[in-house]
CSV table of C-alpha atoms in Angstrom, one decimal:
chain,number,residue,atom,x,y,z
A,795,MET,CA,-27.1,0.9,9.5
A,796,THR,CA,-28.4,-2.7,9.1
A,797,ASP,CA,-30.8,-3.9,11.6
A,798,PRO,CA,-28.9,-6.4,13.9
A,799,ILE,CA,-31.9,-8.7,14.5
A,800,SER,CA,-32.9,-9.2,10.9
A,801,ASP,CA,-29.3,-9.5,9.9
A,802,ALA,CA,-28.6,-12.3,12.5
A,803,THR,CA,-31.7,-14.2,11.5
A,804,SER,CA,-30.9,-14.2,7.8
A,805,VAL,CA,-27.4,-15.3,8.4
A,806,GLU,CA,-28.3,-18.1,10.7
A,807,ASN,CA,-30.8,-19.5,8.2
A,808,GLN,CA,-28.2,-19.8,5.4
A,809,HIS,CA,-26.8,-23.2,4.6
A,810,VAL,CA,-23.5,-23.6,2.7
A,811,ARG,CA,-23.0,-26.5,0.4
A,812,ASN,CA,-20.6,-24.8,-2.0
A,813,ARG,CA,-17.9,-22.4,-0.8
A,814,THR,CA,-15.1,-20.6,-2.5
A,815,VAL,CA,-12.1,-19.8,-0.3
A,816,VAL,CA,-9.5,-17.3,-1.4
A,817,LEU,CA,-6.2,-17.4,0.6
A,818,LEU,CA,-3.7,-14.5,0.7
A,819,PRO,CA,-0.8,-15.7,2.9
A,820,GLY,CA,1.6,-13.5,4.8
A,821,PHE,CA,5.0,-12.2,3.9
A,822,ASP,CA,6.4,-15.7,3.3
A,823,PRO,CA,8.8,-16.8,0.5
A,824,ARG,CA,7.4,-20.3,0.7
A,825,GLY,CA,4.8,-20.7,-2.1
A,826,ALA,CA,1.6,-22.6,-2.9
A,827,SER,CA,3.3,-26.0,-2.7
A,828,HIS,CA,4.2,-25.4,1.0
A,829,TYR,CA,0.7,-24.2,1.9
A,830,HIS,CA,-1.0,-27.0,0.0
A,831,LYS,CA,1.2,-29.6,1.8
A,832,MET,CA,0.7,-27.9,5.2
A,833,LEU,CA,-3.1,-27.6,4.8
A,834,SER,CA,-3.4,-31.2,3.5
A,835,LYS,CA,-1.8,-32.4,6.7
A,836,GLN,CA,-4.1,-30.2,8.9
A,837,PHE,CA,-7.3,-31.3,7.1
A,838,SER,CA,-6.2,-34.9,7.4
A,839,LYS,CA,-5.7,-34.4,11.1
A,840,TYR,CA,-9.2,-32.8,11.3
A,841,ALA,CA,-10.7,-35.8,9.5
A,842,GLU,CA,-9.1,-38.2,11.8
A,843,ARG,CA,-10.1,-36.3,14.9
A,844,GLU,CA,-13.7,-35.9,13.8
A,845,ASN,CA,-13.9,-39.4,12.2
A,846,VAL,CA,-15.2,-38.0,8.9
A,847,MET,CA,-14.2,-38.4,5.3
A,848,VAL,CA,-12.4,-35.4,3.8
A,849,SER,CA,-11.0,-35.3,0.3
A,850,PHE,CA,-8.1,-33.0,-0.5
A,851,THR,CA,-7.2,-32.9,-4.2
A,852,ALA,CA,-3.8,-32.2,-5.9
A,853,ARG,CA,-2.7,-28.6,-6.5
A,854,LYS,CA,-3.0,-27.2,-10.0
A,855,ARG,CA,-2.0,-23.9,-11.6
A,856,TRP,CA,-5.1,-21.9,-12.3
A,857,LYS,CA,-4.5,-18.8,-14.5
A,858,GLN,CA,-1.4,-16.7,-14.2
A,859,SER,CA,-1.2,-15.9,-10.5
A,860,TRP,CA,-3.4,-18.5,-8.9
A,861,HIS,CA,-3.3,-22.1,-7.7
A,862,ARG,CA,-6.4,-24.2,-7.1
A,863,TRP,CA,-7.4,-27.3,-5.3
A,864,ASN,CA,-10.7,-28.8,-3.9
A,865,ILE,CA,-11.6,-29.9,-0.4
A,866,SER,CA,-14.8,-31.8,0.3
A,867,LYS,CA,-16.7,-33.2,3.3
A,868,GLU,CA,-20.1,-34.8,3.1
A,869,ASN,CA,-22.4,-32.1,1.7
A,870,CYS,CA,-19.8,-29.3,1.7
A,871,HIS,CA,-17.6,-28.7,-1.3
A,872,VAL,CA,-14.8,-26.1,-1.2
A,873,THR,CA,-13.0,-24.6,-4.1
A,874,PHE,CA,-9.7,-23.4,-2.6
A,875,LEU,CA,-7.9,-20.6,-4.5
A,876,TYR,CA,-4.4,-19.5,-3.5
A,877,ALA,CA,-3.5,-16.0,-4.6
A,878,GLU,CA,0.1,-16.0,-5.5
A,879,TRP,CA,2.4,-13.2,-4.4
A,880,ASP,CA,5.2,-15.2,-2.8
A,881,ASP,CA,7.3,-14.4,-6.0
A,882,VAL,CA,7.2,-10.8,-5.0
A,883,VAL,CA,8.1,-11.7,-1.4
A,884,ARG,CA,11.2,-13.6,-2.6
A,885,GLU,CA,12.2,-10.5,-4.7
A,886,TYR,CA,12.0,-8.3,-1.6
A,887,TRP,CA,13.3,-10.9,0.9
A,888,GLN,CA,16.7,-9.6,1.9
A,889,ARG,CA,19.2,-12.5,2.1
A,890,GLY,CA,22.4,-10.7,2.9
A,891,LYS,CA,22.9,-9.9,6.6
A,892,LEU,CA,24.7,-6.7,5.8
A,893,ARG,CA,22.0,-5.4,3.5
A,894,LEU,CA,19.3,-6.4,6.0
A,895,PHE,CA,21.2,-4.6,8.7
A,896,LEU,CA,21.4,-1.4,6.7
A,897,ASP,CA,17.8,-1.5,5.5
A,898,SER,CA,16.7,-2.2,9.0
A,899,CYS,CA,18.5,0.8,10.4
A,900,LYS,CA,16.7,3.0,7.8
A,901,MET,CA,13.4,1.3,8.5
A,902,TYR,CA,13.6,2.0,12.3
A,903,LEU,CA,14.6,5.6,11.6
A,904,THR,CA,11.5,6.0,9.3
A,905,TYR,CA,9.1,4.3,11.7
A,906,LEU,CA,10.4,6.1,14.8
A,907,GLY,CA,10.5,9.4,13.0
A,908,SER,CA,6.8,9.1,12.2
A,909,PHE,CA,4.5,10.9,14.7
A,910,ARG,CA,1.5,9.0,13.4
A,911,PHE,CA,3.2,5.6,14.0
A,912,VAL,CA,4.6,6.5,17.4
A,913,ARG,CA,1.3,7.9,18.5
A,914,GLY,CA,-0.6,5.0,17.1
A,915,CYS,CA,1.6,2.4,18.8
A,916,SER,CA,1.6,4.1,22.2
A,917,GLY,CA,-1.3,2.0,23.5
A,918,LEU,CA,-0.3,-1.3,21.9
A,919,ARG,CA,1.8,-2.9,24.6
A,920,TYR,CA,2.3,-6.3,23.1
A,921,SER,CA,2.8,-5.0,19.6
A,922,GLN,CA,5.5,-2.5,20.8
A,923,ILE,CA,7.4,-5.5,22.3
A,924,SER,CA,7.3,-7.2,19.0
A,925,PHE,CA,8.3,-4.1,17.1
A,926,TYR,CA,11.4,-3.5,19.3
A,927,TYR,CA,12.3,-7.2,19.7
A,928,PRO,CA,14.3,-7.3,16.3
A,929,LEU,CA,16.1,-4.1,17.3
A,930,VAL,CA,17.5,-6.0,20.3
A,931,SER,CA,17.7,-9.5,18.8
A,932,PHE,CA,19.3,-8.5,15.5
A,933,LEU,CA,20.7,-4.9,15.3
A,934,LEU,CA,21.9,-4.5,18.9
A,935,LEU,CA,23.1,-8.1,19.0
A,936,TYR,CA,25.4,-7.4,16.1
A,937,ALA,CA,26.5,-4.0,17.4
A,938,ALA,CA,27.1,-5.4,20.9
A,939,LEU,CA,29.0,-8.6,19.9
A,940,MET,CA,31.1,-6.8,17.2
A,941,SER,CA,32.1,-3.9,19.5
A,942,GLY,CA,32.5,-6.2,22.5
A,943,MET,CA,34.8,-8.6,20.7
A,944,GLY,CA,36.7,-5.7,19.2
A,945,TRP,CA,37.2,-4.2,22.7
A,946,ILE,CA,38.4,-7.5,24.1
A,947,ALA,CA,40.9,-7.9,21.2
A,948,HIS,CA,42.2,-4.3,21.9
A,949,TYR,CA,42.5,-5.2,25.6
A,950,VAL,CA,44.5,-8.4,24.8
A,951,GLY,CA,46.7,-6.4,22.4
A,952,SER,CA,47.4,-3.9,25.1
A,953,LEU,CA,48.5,-6.6,27.5
A,954,PHE,CA,51.0,-7.9,25.0
A,955,GLN,CA,52.0,-4.4,23.9
A,956,PHE,CA,51.3,-5.0,20.3
A,957,SER,CA,52.5,-2.5,17.7
A,958,SER,CA,49.9,-0.3,16.0
A,959,LEU,CA,49.7,-2.6,13.0
A,960,LYS,CA,49.3,-5.8,15.1
A,961,MET,CA,46.8,-4.0,17.3
A,962,SER,CA,44.7,-3.0,14.3
A,963,LEU,CA,44.8,-6.5,12.9
A,964,CYS,CA,43.9,-7.9,16.3
A,965,VAL,CA,40.8,-5.6,16.6
A,966,ALA,CA,39.7,-6.4,13.1
A,967,ILE,CA,39.9,-10.1,13.9
A,968,GLY,CA,37.8,-9.5,17.0
A,969,ILE,CA,35.2,-7.6,15.1
A,970,ILE,CA,35.0,-10.4,12.5
A,971,CYS,CA,34.7,-13.0,15.2
A,972,GLY,CA,31.8,-10.9,16.7
A,973,MET,CA,30.1,-10.8,13.3
A,974,ILE,CA,30.5,-14.6,12.9
A,975,LEU,CA,29.1,-15.2,16.4
A,976,SER,CA,26.1,-12.9,15.6
A,977,HIS,CA,25.5,-14.8,12.4
A,978,LYS,CA,25.3,-18.0,14.5
A,979,ILE,CA,23.0,-16.7,17.2
A,980,SER,CA,20.6,-14.3,15.3
A,981,PRO,CA,18.7,-17.0,13.3
A,982,ARG,CA,17.6,-18.7,16.5
A,983,LEU,CA,16.0,-15.5,17.7
A,984,ASN,CA,13.8,-15.1,14.6
A,985,GLY,CA,14.4,-11.3,14.6
A,986,GLY,CA,15.4,-11.3,11.0
A,987,TRP,CA,11.9,-12.5,9.9
A,988,LEU,CA,10.2,-9.6,11.7
A,989,LEU,CA,12.7,-7.1,10.3
A,990,ARG,CA,12.0,-8.3,6.7
A,991,ILE,CA,8.3,-7.8,7.4
A,992,PHE,CA,8.8,-4.3,8.8
A,993,CYS,CA,11.1,-3.3,5.9
A,994,PHE,CA,8.5,-4.5,3.4
A,995,THR,CA,5.5,-2.7,5.0
A,996,LYS,CA,7.7,0.4,4.9
A,997,LYS,CA,7.9,0.0,1.2
A,998,LEU,CA,4.1,-0.5,1.0
A,999,SER,CA,3.7,2.8,2.9
A,1000,PHE,CA,6.1,4.8,0.8
A,1001,GLY,CA,5.6,4.5,-3.0
A,1002,GLY,CA,4.1,1.0,-2.9
A,1003,VAL,CA,5.3,-2.1,-4.7
A,1004,PRO,CA,4.8,-1.8,-8.5
A,1005,GLU,CA,4.6,-5.5,-9.0
A,1006,LEU,CA,1.6,-5.7,-6.7
A,1007,ASP,CA,0.0,-2.6,-8.1
A,1008,ALA,CA,-0.1,-4.3,-11.5
A,1009,ARG,CA,-1.2,-7.7,-10.2
A,1010,PHE,CA,-4.3,-6.9,-8.0
A,1011,PRO,CA,-6.6,-5.7,-10.8
A,1012,LYS,CA,-6.0,-8.9,-12.7
A,1013,LEU,CA,-6.5,-11.0,-9.5
A,1014,ALA,CA,-9.8,-9.3,-8.9
A,1015,GLN,CA,-10.9,-9.9,-12.5
A,1016,ASP,CA,-9.9,-13.5,-12.4
A,1017,LEU,CA,-11.9,-14.0,-9.2
A,1018,ALA,CA,-14.9,-12.3,-10.7
A,1019,ASP,CA,-14.7,-14.7,-13.7
A,1020,HIS,CA,-14.6,-17.7,-11.4
A,1021,LEU,CA,-17.6,-16.5,-9.4
A,1022,ARG,CA,-19.6,-15.9,-12.5
A,1023,ASP,CA,-18.8,-19.4,-13.9
A,1024,GLU,CA,-19.1,-21.2,-10.5
A,1025,PRO,CA,-21.3,-19.2,-8.2
A,1026,PRO,CA,-20.8,-20.3,-4.5
A,1027,ASP,CA,-23.1,-20.2,-1.5
A,1028,GLU,CA,-20.3,-18.4,0.3
A,1029,LEU,CA,-17.3,-16.4,-0.8
A,1030,LEU,CA,-14.7,-16.4,2.0
A,1031,ILE,CA,-11.6,-14.2,1.6
A,1032,VAL,CA,-8.8,-15.1,4.1
A,1033,GLY,CA,-5.8,-12.9,4.8
A,1034,HIS,CA,-3.1,-14.0,7.2
A,1035,SER,CA,-0.5,-11.6,8.7
A,1036,VAL,CA,0.7,-9.2,6.0
A,1037,GLY,CA,-1.7,-11.1,3.7
A,1038,ALA,CA,-4.5,-9.2,5.5
A,1039,VAL,CA,-3.1,-6.0,3.9
A,1040,MET,CA,-3.1,-7.8,0.6
A,1041,ALA,CA,-6.7,-8.9,1.1
A,1042,ILE,CA,-7.8,-5.3,1.6
A,1043,ARG,CA,-6.1,-4.4,-1.7
A,1044,LEU,CA,-7.8,-7.3,-3.5
A,1045,LEU,CA,-11.2,-6.4,-1.9
A,1046,HIS,CA,-10.8,-2.8,-3.0
A,1047,GLU,CA,-10.2,-3.7,-6.6
A,1048,PHE,CA,-13.0,-6.3,-6.4
A,1049,PHE,CA,-15.5,-3.7,-5.1
A,1050,GLU,CA,-14.3,-0.9,-7.4
A,1051,LYS,CA,-15.1,-3.0,-10.5
A,1052,ASN,CA,-18.5,-4.0,-9.0
A,1053,HIS,CA,-17.6,-7.6,-9.9
A,1054,TYR,CA,-20.0,-9.4,-7.5
A,1055,ASN,CA,-23.4,-8.7,-6.0
A,1056,GLY,CA,-23.4,-11.2,-3.2
A,1057,PRO,CA,-22.1,-10.9,0.4
A,1058,VAL,CA,-18.3,-11.1,0.7
A,1059,ASN,CA,-17.1,-12.6,4.0
A,1060,TYR,CA,-13.6,-11.7,5.0
A,1061,MET,CA,-11.6,-13.5,7.7
A,1062,SER,CA,-8.3,-11.9,8.7
A,1063,MET,CA,-6.0,-13.9,11.0
A,1064,GLY,CA,-3.0,-12.5,12.9
A,1065,GLN,CA,-3.2,-9.2,10.9
A,1066,CYS,CA,-0.8,-6.3,11.2
A,1067,ILE,CA,-2.6,-3.7,9.1
A,1068,GLN,CA,-1.5,-0.8,11.3
A,1069,LEU,CA,2.1,-1.3,10.2
A,1070,VAL,CA,0.9,0.4,7.0
A,1071,THR,CA,-1.9,2.6,8.2
A,1072,PHE,CA,0.1,4.2,11.0
A,1073,LEU,CA,3.0,5.0,8.7
A,1074,GLU,CA,1.1,6.2,5.7
A,1075,LYS,CA,-0.7,9.5,5.6
A,1076,GLU,CA,-4.4,9.4,6.2
A,1077,ASP,CA,-5.1,10.2,2.5
A,1078,GLY,CA,-2.5,7.6,1.3
A,1079,ASP,CA,-3.4,5.0,-1.3
A,1080,PHE,CA,-3.8,2.1,1.1
A,1081,ASN,CA,-5.7,4.1,3.7
A,1082,ARG,CA,-8.2,5.4,1.1
A,1083,ALA,CA,-8.7,1.8,-0.1
A,1084,LEU,CA,-9.2,0.6,3.5
A,1085,LEU,CA,-11.9,3.2,4.1
A,1086,LYS,CA,-13.7,2.3,0.9
A,1087,VAL,CA,-13.7,-1.4,1.7
A,1088,VAL,CA,-15.0,-1.1,5.3
A,1089,VAL,CA,-18.0,1.0,4.3
A,1090,ASN,CA,-19.1,-1.4,1.5
A,1091,PRO,CA,-22.3,-3.1,2.7
A,1092,GLN,CA,-21.4,-6.3,1.0
A,1093,LEU,CA,-18.4,-6.9,3.4
A,1094,ASN,CA,-18.7,-9.0,6.5
A,1095,TRP,CA,-15.3,-8.8,8.2
A,1096,VAL,CA,-14.4,-10.9,11.2
A,1097,ASP,CA,-10.8,-10.7,12.5
A,1098,PHE,CA,-9.0,-13.2,14.7
A,1099,THR,CA,-5.8,-12.4,16.7
A,1100,MET,CA,-4.1,-13.4,19.9
A,1101,THR,CA,-2.4,-11.1,22.4
A,1102,SER,CA,0.1,-13.9,22.8
A,1103,ASP,CA,1.0,-13.7,19.1
A,1104,GLY,CA,3.7,-11.1,19.0
A,1105,ALA,CA,3.7,-10.9,15.2
A,1106,CYS,CA,0.2,-9.4,15.0
A,1107,ILE,CA,-1.6,-6.3,16.3
A,1108,ALA,CA,-4.2,-8.0,18.6
A,1109,LEU,CA,-7.8,-7.0,19.2
A,1110,GLN,CA,-7.6,-3.6,17.6
A,1111,ASP,CA,-9.9,-2.1,15.0
A,1112,PRO,CA,-7.3,-0.7,12.5
A,1113,VAL,CA,-9.8,1.9,11.2
A,1114,HIS,CA,-10.6,3.4,14.6
A,1115,SER,CA,-7.0,3.4,15.6
A,1116,SER,CA,-5.7,4.9,12.3
A,1117,PHE,CA,-8.1,7.7,11.5
A,1118,LYS,CA,-9.2,10.8,13.4
A,1119,SER,CA,-12.7,10.5,12.1
A,1120,PRO,CA,-13.5,6.9,11.4
A,1121,PRO,CA,-16.6,6.2,9.2
A,1122,ASP,CA,-19.8,4.7,10.3
A,1123,TYR,CA,-19.9,1.0,9.5
A,1124,PRO,CA,-22.9,-0.3,7.5
A,1125,HIS,CA,-23.4,-3.4,9.6
A,1126,TYR,CA,-24.1,-3.7,13.3
A,1127,ASP,CA,-21.2,-5.1,15.2
A,1128,LEU,CA,-19.0,-5.5,12.1
A,1129,PRO,CA,-16.1,-5.5,11.5
A,1130,LYS,CA,-15.8,-7.8,14.5
A,1131,PHE,CA,-12.5,-8.3,16.3
A,1132,LEU,CA,-12.2,-11.5,18.3
A,1133,GLY,CA,-9.6,-13.5,20.2
A,1134,ALA,CA,-8.8,-16.8,18.4
A,1135,ARG,CA,-8.7,-18.6,21.8
A,1136,PHE,CA,-6.1,-21.2,20.9
A,1137,THR,CA,-6.2,-22.4,24.5
A,1138,GLU,CA,-9.5,-24.1,23.9
A,1139,GLY,CA,-7.9,-26.6,21.6
A,1140,TYR,CA,-4.9,-27.7,23.7
A,1141,SER,CA,-3.9,-28.8,27.1
A,1142,SER,CA,-2.0,-26.2,29.2
A,1143,LYS,CA,1.2,-28.1,28.7
A,1144,ARG,CA,0.9,-28.4,25.0
A,1145,PHE,CA,-0.1,-24.7,24.6
A,1146,LYS,CA,3.1,-23.6,26.5
A,1147,GLU,CA,5.1,-25.8,24.1
A,1148,LEU,CA,3.5,-24.1,21.1
A,1149,LYS,CA,4.4,-20.6,22.4
A,1150,ARG,CA,8.1,-21.3,22.7
A,1151,ASP,CA,8.6,-20.8,18.9
A,1152,PRO,CA,7.1,-17.4,18.0
A,1153,PHE,CA,7.5,-18.0,14.3
A,1154,GLU,CA,5.5,-21.3,14.3
A,1155,TYR,CA,3.0,-19.9,16.8
A,1156,HIS,CA,2.1,-17.1,14.3
A,1157,PHE,CA,1.0,-19.9,11.9
A,1158,GLN,CA,-1.2,-21.5,14.5
A,1159,TYR,CA,-4.2,-19.9,12.9
A,1160,TYR,CA,-4.0,-22.6,10.1
A,1161,MET,CA,-3.6,-25.5,12.5
A,1162,THR,CA,-6.0,-28.2,13.5
A,1163,HIS,CA,-6.1,-28.4,17.3
A,1164,ASP,CA,-5.9,-31.5,19.5
A,1165,LYS,CA,-9.4,-30.8,20.8
A,1166,LYS,CA,-12.4,-29.2,19.0
A,1167,ALA,CA,-12.4,-25.4,19.4
A,1168,GLU,CA,-14.6,-22.6,18.2
A,1169,PHE,CA,-11.9,-21.0,16.0
A,1170,GLU,CA,-10.3,-23.6,13.8
A,1171,PHE,CA,-9.3,-23.1,10.2
A,1172,ALA,CA,-10.5,-26.6,8.9
A,1173,THR,CA,-13.8,-26.4,10.8
A,1174,ILE,CA,-14.6,-22.9,9.4
A,1175,VAL,CA,-13.6,-23.9,5.8
A,1176,LEU,CA,-15.8,-27.1,6.0
A,1177,SER,CA,-18.7,-25.7,8.0
A,1178,ASP,CA,-22.2,-25.7,6.6
A,1179,LYS,CA,-22.6,-22.2,8.1
A,1180,PRO,CA,-21.2,-19.0,6.6
A,1181,MET,CA,-18.2,-17.8,8.6
A,1182,PRO,CA,-19.9,-14.7,10.2
A,1183,ALA,CA,-22.8,-16.9,11.4
A,1184,ARG,CA,-20.4,-19.1,13.4
A,1185,PHE,CA,-19.4,-16.1,15.5
A,1186,ALA,CA,-22.6,-14.1,15.5
A,1187,ASN,CA,-23.0,-14.5,19.2
A,1188,ARG,CA,-19.5,-13.5,20.1
A,1189,LYS,CA,-19.1,-10.0,21.5
A,1190,ASN,CA,-16.7,-7.7,19.7
A,1191,GLU,CA,-13.5,-7.6,21.7
A,1192,ALA,CA,-11.7,-4.7,20.0
A,1193,HIS,CA,-10.0,-2.7,22.8
A,1194,ASN,CA,-10.4,0.6,20.9
A,1195,ARG,CA,-14.1,0.3,20.1
A,1196,SER,CA,-17.2,0.7,22.4
A,1197,LEU,CA,-20.5,-0.8,21.3
């Protein structure tokens, strides 16, 4: 195990002038254009708040599955690489409500039929609420409104003593009205977005996604080529939401090929890795990859979540919660699991407003705050310190790990 004192000293003395950031976004059908536009706006807000000059270049296609742009501030230059997998997301993004309904029913049967998943989630109060929320806001909403409107139609038909044919027609119309009403209400509850995530992570756990299996070795090789041609002071991998799962897969390929000898800093945000690790067998492909990644001494992993973010599994070490005999980590106090502390950057009133939309709140990890805060995406990306050094003094907050 690495000595914590010498480790902290060496990290604090590092100075970053040239950084490569690799972003793996979550299960989001919006592609590189959306993220480039969103981040451009957030970095402009950061520049205005801090009264500094920040340049943000246009987005360009870089190799087959990458997009690239540059961000610069004073003495810090950032090469920003967007790893493309949104095309796969669009392919697996169920658009038809009936198909989503049927797939969701199968998904819940699979998850709730898994002893490992049920046992693993038993202590995750906030995550359980999020997991069952779509069941109520989507599946049960449709079932309740369709059956309720059908029953009302049957009652009305009985009052008017309809014939069997008219009664059947009346009930059918009631059920259709219930379905239409559900169609109008369900999008406002955002349950469909979570259902699509759960259905996709189920696919990852059972048989995988062939398109991604073929893509990640090439992504790892492309990244290695870039680092060889343009060696940075810091390599920072960022995985958001389900993108944290994708980042583990990229890191596994990257380390397996022994592509890079320097430290690899990994920042996960709003991650939900246990949606895969709990469902998959301990010796499954992803779980084996995760174990190999976390014991690699090159890795410096710092995770940020919020208990108020219902779309993540907050302040939990996924390795300790997913395996009966977790390995010894090579670094002291790493991986480190921390609260993002969004409240530092906003007034109480503004923070309450942000929480009203769970979908947008899950993207708060990217946003520039109204006030300077310790965790802030733009600040970390443009910092002259390596990412782990910024949080070296923060105590690990993982609920399932004792240090």
